[in-house]
Structures are given as structure tokens and as C-alpha cells.
């Protein structure tokens, strides 16, 4: 067992089910192929708990064997515990990511295994990434993901447009669609500003905001969640979304002035109020 494998094994020592499936995954072999293993996520950051996924990479040196290795790995997982379900992550355009849910020692465990051939399809790997074997140069050679630069002017324009889009859904009584759109706007505009303000990874959306953001900010965000599917309630959420966005946009402009149409959001909101007064 390499030093990296020992580190992960110690980290999982408090979680026997996770530890057991992790060890089983590392025992996977296919013919004489030199498979390389690595992990990401909480296994690297040390934030693992009993509800954590096992995020695993397996590099296959021969691309022609990729599908065969993936099929063999499915059988390998089926031989351990009770496999409840599995699928390829094609819903996020990652067909080489195999997602497993299985019962191990009475506990439900999720395993994400990305089985790839980096020699043929190089890709950026997560910054928090750990190779589990010596001589894994193929992982070392890959670029590591960098935090995406943010086009705040574009985010501002999108947020303004989304305000009207969401209002139209509310006005038509399409409240479930409106609730989904409020959630989308919060994650892809408002939370980007808030995360930037608190120097957090801006593209992580809602991830762990309960632990990362101050209590008063969390209470603010709660105002953007509709308590029931009612037009007046939804319109108030939309208003709160706009007001909080304006507050953080003003802070951003003090720190990092950006060329933008400062009247756009106000004009959009006036159109919303004007139309809403008709009904």
C-alpha cells in the first residue's frame, strides 16, 4: 500500500463501510493493463464523513479497452455488497463517469468512478486531487483546473433579463417554473456576487453555503425562497432577489468598477411594476 493509499485508509478508518468499498475498488484489475488510480473531493480535503461519496479516477492506458474495462468494473462492484442501482453520468455529459449506489454493511454508499484514457482524451483534473500509486505520471502531466474568471458585466445583464423572464412566469401562473428560475438566478448570479465578496470559490453555487456564509447573509437568502406557490409570495421573492443583488453589486462596484448599464436593472424592475399594476 502506497503512502497515499495509507493516508486515505486512515481517513476512512472511522467509516468501515466506506473503507471497505474503497479497498475493494483498489483491488480492481483488468487483464495485464497498467491501471492507475486517483481520488478527489473529500478524500483529499479530509472533509469526509459517513455521507461522503467515494470519488475515484481510474486511468486506462489503452483507449480501445476503455469500454471493456468499464464493463468489468461494473461487475467488480456488483461482487461487493448489494448494488442497488448504477448509471453513466450522461445527464451531465460525462459518459465515462459511472455512478453506483450500493449497500455495504447495512449502509448506503455512493461511488463515482471516472474511468478514462488520459493518453487519448486529456482533461483538466481537479486541483484537490491525489494519485494513489507511485509512477502515475499520466496524472501529473494533466493540467489542474483553475478557478474560472468571472465576467461580472455579463452576469449583471443576465440577471436583469432573468428578472423579467421570472416575472412573466409568475404573471402567467407558471409558479413551479418560476420557483425553478428563481433558484437558477440565485445560483448563477446572486451567489456568484456573494461568494466573490466573501472570497469563496465563485462557481460552487449553493454548495455548503450554510457553513461558509455569515448567519445574516443566510437569513437574507432565505427571503428569496417561496414559502408557498402563491403569486404574491413569488413576487416578493423576486423583489428580494433583486434588492440583495443590488446591495452586493454596489459593493462590487466600489471595489472593482465595471463598465455596465447602471440603469438596466431599474428599468427592468419598473417594467415589472408597471405590468403588475394592471392586474
mmCIF file of C-alpha atoms in Angstrom:
data_model
loop_
_atom_site.group_PDB
_atom_site.id
_atom_site.type_symbol
_atom_site.label_atom_id
_atom_site.label_comp_id
_atom_site.label_asym_id
_atom_site.label_seq_id
_atom_site.Cartn_x
_atom_site.Cartn_y
_atom_site.Cartn_z
ATOM 1 C CA UNK A 1 0.000 0.000 0.000
ATOM 2 C CA UNK A 2 1.476 3.361 -1.018
ATOM 3 C CA UNK A 3 1.736 6.339 1.310
ATOM 4 C CA UNK A 4 -1.239 7.973 -0.419
ATOM 5 C CA UNK A 5 -3.345 4.834 -0.050
ATOM 6 C CA UNK A 6 -2.405 4.618 3.626
ATOM 7 C CA UNK A 7 -3.446 8.247 4.098
ATOM 8 C CA UNK A 8 -6.900 7.584 2.636
ATOM 9 C CA UNK A 9 -7.213 4.329 4.570
ATOM 10 C CA UNK A 10 -6.533 6.175 7.840
ATOM 11 C CA UNK A 11 -9.010 8.878 6.897
ATOM 12 C CA UNK A 12 -11.694 6.234 6.362
ATOM 13 C CA UNK A 13 -10.889 4.242 9.485
ATOM 14 C CA UNK A 14 -13.873 5.799 11.299
ATOM 15 C CA UNK A 15 -16.198 4.771 8.474
ATOM 16 C CA UNK A 16 -15.884 0.984 7.979
ATOM 17 C CA UNK A 17 -18.352 0.793 5.081
ATOM 18 C CA UNK A 18 -16.541 3.480 3.093
ATOM 19 C CA UNK A 19 -13.201 1.945 3.957
ATOM 20 C CA UNK A 20 -14.331 -1.495 2.810
ATOM 21 C CA UNK A 21 -15.597 -0.394 -0.617
ATOM 22 C CA UNK A 22 -12.541 1.816 -1.110
ATOM 23 C CA UNK A 23 -10.233 -1.154 -0.567
ATOM 24 C CA UNK A 24 -12.351 -3.268 -2.882
ATOM 25 C CA UNK A 25 -12.141 -0.649 -5.662
ATOM 26 C CA UNK A 26 -8.343 -0.598 -5.427
ATOM 27 C CA UNK A 27 -8.257 -4.366 -5.942
ATOM 28 C CA UNK A 28 -9.764 -3.997 -9.422
ATOM 29 C CA UNK A 29 -7.628 -5.397 -12.227
ATOM 30 C CA UNK A 30 -8.238 -5.980 -15.923
ATOM 31 C CA UNK A 31 -6.013 -8.369 -17.845
ATOM 32 C CA UNK A 32 -2.447 -7.036 -17.896
ATOM 33 C CA UNK A 33 -3.373 -3.360 -18.235
ATOM 34 C CA UNK A 34 -1.433 -0.961 -16.037
ATOM 35 C CA UNK A 35 -4.398 0.792 -14.437
ATOM 36 C CA UNK A 36 -3.711 3.933 -12.395
ATOM 37 C CA UNK A 37 -5.940 5.075 -9.531
ATOM 38 C CA UNK A 38 -6.526 8.515 -8.027
ATOM 39 C CA UNK A 39 -9.116 10.229 -5.846
ATOM 40 C CA UNK A 40 -10.611 13.706 -5.489
ATOM 41 C CA UNK A 41 -13.120 15.521 -3.318
ATOM 42 C CA UNK A 42 -13.462 14.970 0.416
ATOM 43 C CA UNK A 43 -10.975 12.078 0.328
ATOM 44 C CA UNK A 44 -8.321 14.663 -0.492
ATOM 45 C CA UNK A 45 -9.549 17.605 1.592
ATOM 46 C CA UNK A 46 -10.075 15.492 4.708
ATOM 47 C CA UNK A 47 -13.728 16.583 4.960
ATOM 48 C CA UNK A 48 -15.046 13.052 4.545
ATOM 49 C CA UNK A 49 -17.931 11.882 6.747
ATOM 50 C CA UNK A 50 -20.323 8.924 6.772
ATOM 51 C CA UNK A 51 -22.405 10.509 3.975
ATOM 52 C CA UNK A 52 -19.481 11.246 1.657
ATOM 53 C CA UNK A 53 -19.149 9.867 -1.867
ATOM 54 C CA UNK A 54 -16.081 7.948 -2.951
ATOM 55 C CA UNK A 55 -14.742 9.928 -5.917
ATOM 56 C CA UNK A 56 -12.376 7.696 -7.872
ATOM 57 C CA UNK A 57 -10.366 8.025 -11.086
ATOM 58 C CA UNK A 58 -9.094 5.005 -13.000
ATOM 59 C CA UNK A 59 -6.830 5.664 -15.971
ATOM 60 C CA UNK A 60 -6.819 3.063 -18.747
ATOM 61 C CA UNK A 61 -3.659 3.280 -20.893
ATOM 62 C CA UNK A 62 -5.286 1.719 -23.974
ATOM 63 C CA UNK A 63 -8.321 3.620 -25.276
ATOM 64 C CA UNK A 64 -9.505 0.596 -27.266
ATOM 65 C CA UNK A 65 -10.008 -1.211 -23.945
ATOM 66 C CA UNK A 66 -11.927 1.579 -22.238
ATOM 67 C CA UNK A 67 -15.454 0.184 -22.625
ATOM 68 C CA UNK A 68 -14.307 -3.309 -21.669
ATOM 69 C CA UNK A 69 -12.642 -2.008 -18.511
ATOM 70 C CA UNK A 70 -15.744 -0.038 -17.585
ATOM 71 C CA UNK A 71 -17.933 -3.104 -18.033
ATOM 72 C CA UNK A 72 -15.535 -5.183 -15.937
ATOM 73 C CA UNK A 73 -15.540 -2.550 -13.187
ATOM 74 C CA UNK A 74 -19.337 -2.709 -13.028
ATOM 75 C CA UNK A 75 -19.061 -6.452 -12.421
ATOM 76 C CA UNK A 76 -16.343 -5.833 -9.834
ATOM 77 C CA UNK A 77 -18.666 -3.508 -7.906
ATOM 78 C CA UNK A 78 -21.564 -5.954 -8.203
ATOM 79 C CA UNK A 79 -19.411 -8.560 -6.475
ATOM 80 C CA UNK A 80 -19.239 -6.392 -3.365
ATOM 81 C CA UNK A 81 -22.286 -5.569 -1.298
ATOM 82 C CA UNK A 82 -25.726 -5.147 -2.792
ATOM 83 C CA UNK A 83 -25.690 -2.919 -5.868
ATOM 84 C CA UNK A 84 -28.969 -1.032 -5.751
ATOM 85 C CA UNK A 85 -28.539 0.911 -8.995
ATOM 86 C CA UNK A 86 -25.895 2.371 -11.279
ATOM 87 C CA UNK A 87 -25.744 4.537 -14.417
ATOM 88 C CA UNK A 88 -23.442 6.586 -16.611
ATOM 89 C CA UNK A 89 -23.463 10.316 -15.904
ATOM 90 C CA UNK A 90 -24.665 11.182 -19.381
ATOM 91 C CA UNK A 91 -27.071 13.715 -17.857
ATOM 92 C CA UNK A 92 -24.029 15.938 -17.246
ATOM 93 C CA UNK A 93 -22.297 14.898 -20.483
ATOM 94 C CA UNK A 94 -19.823 12.617 -18.685
ATOM 95 C CA UNK A 95 -20.426 9.120 -20.094
ATOM 96 C CA UNK A 96 -17.136 7.846 -18.653
ATOM 97 C CA UNK A 97 -18.288 8.660 -15.124
ATOM 98 C CA UNK A 98 -20.002 5.609 -13.618
ATOM 99 C CA UNK A 99 -22.253 6.286 -10.635
ATOM 100 C CA UNK A 100 -23.010 3.474 -8.201
ATOM 101 C CA UNK A 101 -25.348 3.210 -5.214
ATOM 102 C CA UNK A 102 -24.799 0.109 -3.137
ATOM 103 C CA UNK A 103 -25.482 -1.193 0.335
ATOM 104 C CA UNK A 104 -22.353 -2.043 2.296
ATOM 105 C CA UNK A 105 -22.591 -3.413 5.827
ATOM 106 C CA UNK A 106 -26.129 -2.079 6.067
ATOM 107 C CA UNK A 107 -25.230 1.442 4.887
ATOM 108 C CA UNK A 108 -25.940 3.147 1.559
ATOM 109 C CA UNK A 109 -22.732 4.186 -0.212
ATOM 110 C CA UNK A 110 -22.301 6.219 -3.411
ATOM 111 C CA UNK A 111 -19.261 5.596 -5.579
ATOM 112 C CA UNK A 112 -18.356 7.862 -8.508
ATOM 113 C CA UNK A 113 -15.760 6.170 -10.712
ATOM 114 C CA UNK A 114 -14.464 8.122 -13.697
ATOM 115 C CA UNK A 115 -12.784 5.540 -15.930
ATOM 116 C CA UNK A 116 -10.849 7.393 -18.614
ATOM 117 C CA UNK A 117 -7.938 7.209 -21.003
ATOM 118 C CA UNK A 118 -5.942 10.387 -20.479
ATOM 119 C CA UNK A 119 -3.429 9.363 -23.140
ATOM 120 C CA UNK A 120 -6.180 9.802 -25.742
ATOM 121 C CA UNK A 121 -8.515 12.283 -24.074
ATOM 122 C CA UNK A 122 -6.519 14.578 -21.815
ATOM 123 C CA UNK A 123 -8.565 16.731 -19.457
ATOM 124 C CA UNK A 124 -8.082 19.173 -16.642
ATOM 125 C CA UNK A 125 -8.101 17.413 -13.291
ATOM 126 C CA UNK A 126 -9.370 18.935 -10.036
ATOM 127 C CA UNK A 127 -6.866 20.975 -8.049
ATOM 128 C CA UNK A 128 -7.651 18.855 -4.982
ATOM 129 C CA UNK A 129 -6.551 15.586 -6.463
ATOM 130 C CA UNK A 130 -4.410 12.711 -5.180
ATOM 131 C CA UNK A 131 -2.721 9.950 -7.169
ATOM 132 C CA UNK A 132 -2.707 6.665 -5.256
ATOM 133 C CA UNK A 133 0.248 4.989 -6.922
ATOM 134 C CA UNK A 134 3.882 5.728 -7.499
ATOM 135 C CA UNK A 135 4.800 6.258 -11.122
ATOM 136 C CA UNK A 136 1.471 7.842 -12.045
ATOM 137 C CA UNK A 137 2.998 10.382 -14.373
ATOM 138 C CA UNK A 138 -0.097 10.393 -16.573
ATOM 139 C CA UNK A 139 -1.942 12.206 -13.761
ATOM 140 C CA UNK A 140 0.980 14.526 -13.057
ATOM 141 C CA UNK A 141 1.097 15.557 -16.719
ATOM 142 C CA UNK A 142 -2.514 16.761 -16.788
ATOM 143 C CA UNK A 143 -3.423 20.372 -16.235
ATOM 144 C CA UNK A 144 -5.209 21.119 -12.979
ATOM 145 C CA UNK A 145 -8.479 23.002 -13.008
ATOM 146 C CA UNK A 146 -8.210 26.724 -12.387
ATOM 147 C CA UNK A 147 -10.943 28.879 -10.920
ATOM 148 C CA UNK A 148 -12.905 30.323 -13.788
ATOM 149 C CA UNK A 149 -12.646 34.043 -14.364
ATOM 150 C CA UNK A 150 -15.948 35.832 -13.901
ATOM 151 C CA UNK A 151 -17.474 38.214 -16.418
ATOM 152 C CA UNK A 152 -19.426 40.312 -13.933
ATOM 153 C CA UNK A 153 -20.829 42.624 -16.607
ATOM 154 C CA UNK A 154 -22.342 39.606 -18.368
ATOM 155 C CA UNK A 155 -23.741 38.285 -15.095
ATOM 156 C CA UNK A 156 -25.357 41.667 -14.482
ATOM 157 C CA UNK A 157 -27.014 41.664 -17.916
ATOM 158 C CA UNK A 158 -28.226 38.094 -17.476
ATOM 159 C CA UNK A 159 -29.635 38.772 -14.025
ATOM 160 C CA UNK A 160 -31.585 41.742 -15.350
ATOM 161 C CA UNK A 161 -33.038 39.660 -18.177
ATOM 162 C CA UNK A 162 -33.864 36.788 -15.840
ATOM 163 C CA UNK A 163 -35.863 39.164 -13.624
ATOM 164 C CA UNK A 164 -38.308 39.810 -16.460
ATOM 165 C CA UNK A 165 -38.318 36.160 -17.524
ATOM 166 C CA UNK A 166 -39.223 35.051 -13.983
ATOM 167 C CA UNK A 167 -41.848 37.760 -13.670
ATOM 168 C CA UNK A 168 -43.561 36.530 -16.830
ATOM 169 C CA UNK A 169 -43.742 33.019 -15.396
ATOM 170 C CA UNK A 170 -45.275 34.339 -12.176
ATOM 171 C CA UNK A 171 -47.749 36.573 -14.028
ATOM 172 C CA UNK A 172 -48.903 33.619 -16.131
ATOM 173 C CA UNK A 173 -49.346 31.457 -13.065
ATOM 174 C CA UNK A 174 -46.480 29.128 -14.010
ATOM 175 C CA UNK A 175 -45.304 29.116 -10.429
ATOM 176 C CA UNK A 176 -43.287 25.905 -10.365
ATOM 177 C CA UNK A 177 -41.307 27.114 -13.374
ATOM 178 C CA UNK A 178 -40.885 30.478 -11.675
ATOM 179 C CA UNK A 179 -39.567 28.842 -8.492
ATOM 180 C CA UNK A 180 -37.045 26.864 -10.515
ATOM 181 C CA UNK A 181 -35.975 30.021 -12.351
ATOM 182 C CA UNK A 182 -35.537 31.958 -9.106
ATOM 183 C CA UNK A 183 -33.288 29.159 -7.904
ATOM 184 C CA UNK A 184 -31.306 29.305 -11.165
ATOM 185 C CA UNK A 185 -30.874 33.085 -10.955
ATOM 186 C CA UNK A 186 -29.833 32.867 -7.320
ATOM 187 C CA UNK A 187 -27.151 30.285 -8.095
ATOM 188 C CA UNK A 188 -25.860 31.722 -11.366
ATOM 189 C CA UNK A 189 -25.900 35.412 -10.494
ATOM 190 C CA UNK A 190 -26.575 36.395 -6.880
ATOM 191 C CA UNK A 191 -24.447 33.692 -5.249
ATOM 192 C CA UNK A 192 -21.572 34.450 -7.592
ATOM 193 C CA UNK A 193 -21.518 38.016 -6.249
ATOM 194 C CA UNK A 194 -21.872 36.885 -2.652
ATOM 195 C CA UNK A 195 -19.163 34.247 -2.939
ATOM 196 C CA UNK A 196 -16.824 36.736 -4.596
ATOM 197 C CA UNK A 197 -17.482 39.196 -1.765
ATOM 198 C CA UNK A 198 -16.515 36.589 0.842
ATOM 199 C CA UNK A 199 -13.577 35.312 -1.226
ATOM 200 C CA UNK A 200 -15.118 31.859 -1.780
ATOM 201 C CA UNK A 201 -14.987 29.738 -4.948
ATOM 202 C CA UNK A 202 -17.479 31.635 -7.057
ATOM 203 C CA UNK A 203 -18.704 28.747 -9.205
ATOM 204 C CA UNK A 204 -19.656 26.467 -6.308
ATOM 205 C CA UNK A 205 -23.209 27.780 -6.167
ATOM 206 C CA UNK A 206 -25.251 26.619 -3.183
ATOM 207 C CA UNK A 207 -22.600 24.158 -2.041
ATOM 208 C CA UNK A 208 -22.141 24.366 1.737
ATOM 209 C CA UNK A 209 -23.291 27.974 1.973
ATOM 210 C CA UNK A 210 -24.842 27.194 5.378
ATOM 211 C CA UNK A 211 -21.348 26.661 6.764
ATOM 212 C CA UNK A 212 -19.468 29.225 4.700
ATOM 213 C CA UNK A 213 -21.629 32.356 4.837
ATOM 214 C CA UNK A 214 -22.478 34.515 7.872
ATOM 215 C CA UNK A 215 -25.829 33.894 9.550
ATOM 216 C CA UNK A 216 -27.252 37.256 8.490
ATOM 217 C CA UNK A 217 -26.488 36.509 4.822
ATOM 218 C CA UNK A 218 -28.189 33.124 5.106
ATOM 219 C CA UNK A 219 -31.261 34.838 6.561
ATOM 220 C CA UNK A 220 -31.219 37.236 3.603
ATOM 221 C CA UNK A 221 -31.083 34.368 1.141
ATOM 222 C CA UNK A 222 -33.987 32.637 2.858
ATOM 223 C CA UNK A 223 -36.160 35.566 1.761
ATOM 224 C CA UNK A 224 -35.649 34.522 -1.873
ATOM 225 C CA UNK A 225 -37.231 31.097 -1.272
ATOM 226 C CA UNK A 226 -41.022 30.995 -1.770
ATOM 227 C CA UNK A 227 -42.829 29.616 1.282
ATOM 228 C CA UNK A 228 -45.785 28.598 -0.887
ATOM 229 C CA UNK A 229 -46.860 28.617 -4.517
ATOM 230 C CA UNK A 230 -48.682 31.935 -4.448
ATOM 231 C CA UNK A 231 -48.238 34.835 -6.875
ATOM 232 C CA UNK A 232 -47.802 37.473 -4.189
ATOM 233 C CA UNK A 233 -45.297 35.336 -2.310
ATOM 234 C CA UNK A 234 -43.364 34.646 -5.513
ATOM 235 C CA UNK A 235 -43.300 38.325 -6.475
ATOM 236 C CA UNK A 236 -41.914 39.189 -3.053
ATOM 237 C CA UNK A 237 -39.162 36.595 -3.542
ATOM 238 C CA UNK A 238 -38.352 38.144 -6.906
ATOM 239 C CA UNK A 239 -38.179 41.603 -5.298
ATOM 240 C CA UNK A 240 -35.909 40.316 -2.537
ATOM 241 C CA UNK A 241 -33.668 38.675 -5.119
ATOM 242 C CA UNK A 242 -33.301 42.000 -6.911
ATOM 243 C CA UNK A 243 -32.664 44.037 -3.753
ATOM 244 C CA UNK A 244 -29.989 41.692 -2.428
ATOM 245 C CA UNK A 245 -28.335 41.576 -5.843
ATOM 246 C CA UNK A 246 -28.299 45.397 -5.920
ATOM 247 C CA UNK A 247 -26.664 45.538 -2.490
ATOM 248 C CA UNK A 248 -23.813 43.219 -3.461
ATOM 249 C CA UNK A 249 -23.463 44.774 -6.896
ATOM 250 C CA UNK A 250 -22.967 48.186 -5.277
ATOM 251 C CA UNK A 251 -20.271 46.729 -3.020
ATOM 252 C CA UNK A 252 -18.556 45.158 -6.024
ATOM 253 C CA UNK A 253 -18.612 48.460 -7.911
ATOM 254 C CA UNK A 254 -16.830 50.181 -5.027
ATOM 255 C CA UNK A 255 -14.056 47.594 -5.062
ATOM 256 C CA UNK A 256 -13.907 46.799 -8.767
ATOM 257 C CA UNK A 257 -15.726 49.283 -11.017
ATOM 258 C CA UNK A 258 -17.110 47.611 -14.133
ATOM 259 C CA UNK A 259 -18.448 49.243 -17.258
ATOM 260 C CA UNK A 260 -22.165 48.411 -17.379
ATOM 261 C CA UNK A 261 -25.587 49.953 -17.932
ATOM 262 C CA UNK A 262 -26.354 51.056 -14.400
ATOM 263 C CA UNK A 263 -29.972 51.840 -15.313
ATOM 264 C CA UNK A 264 -30.799 48.428 -16.753
ATOM 265 C CA UNK A 265 -31.991 46.659 -13.613
ATOM 266 C CA UNK A 266 -34.046 49.649 -12.526
ATOM 267 C CA UNK A 267 -35.667 49.833 -15.956
ATOM 268 C CA UNK A 268 -36.487 46.121 -15.897
ATOM 269 C CA UNK A 269 -38.000 46.387 -12.428
ATOM 270 C CA UNK A 270 -40.079 49.399 -13.490
ATOM 271 C CA UNK A 271 -41.484 47.344 -16.352
ATOM 272 C CA UNK A 272 -42.332 44.591 -13.862
ATOM 273 C CA UNK A 273 -44.131 47.017 -11.535
ATOM 274 C CA UNK A 274 -45.905 48.689 -14.459
ATOM 275 C CA UNK A 275 -47.233 45.405 -15.800
ATOM 276 C CA UNK A 276 -48.133 44.068 -12.364
ATOM 277 C CA UNK A 277 -50.270 47.144 -11.603
ATOM 278 C CA UNK A 278 -52.628 46.145 -14.425
ATOM 279 C CA UNK A 279 -53.719 43.057 -12.515
#
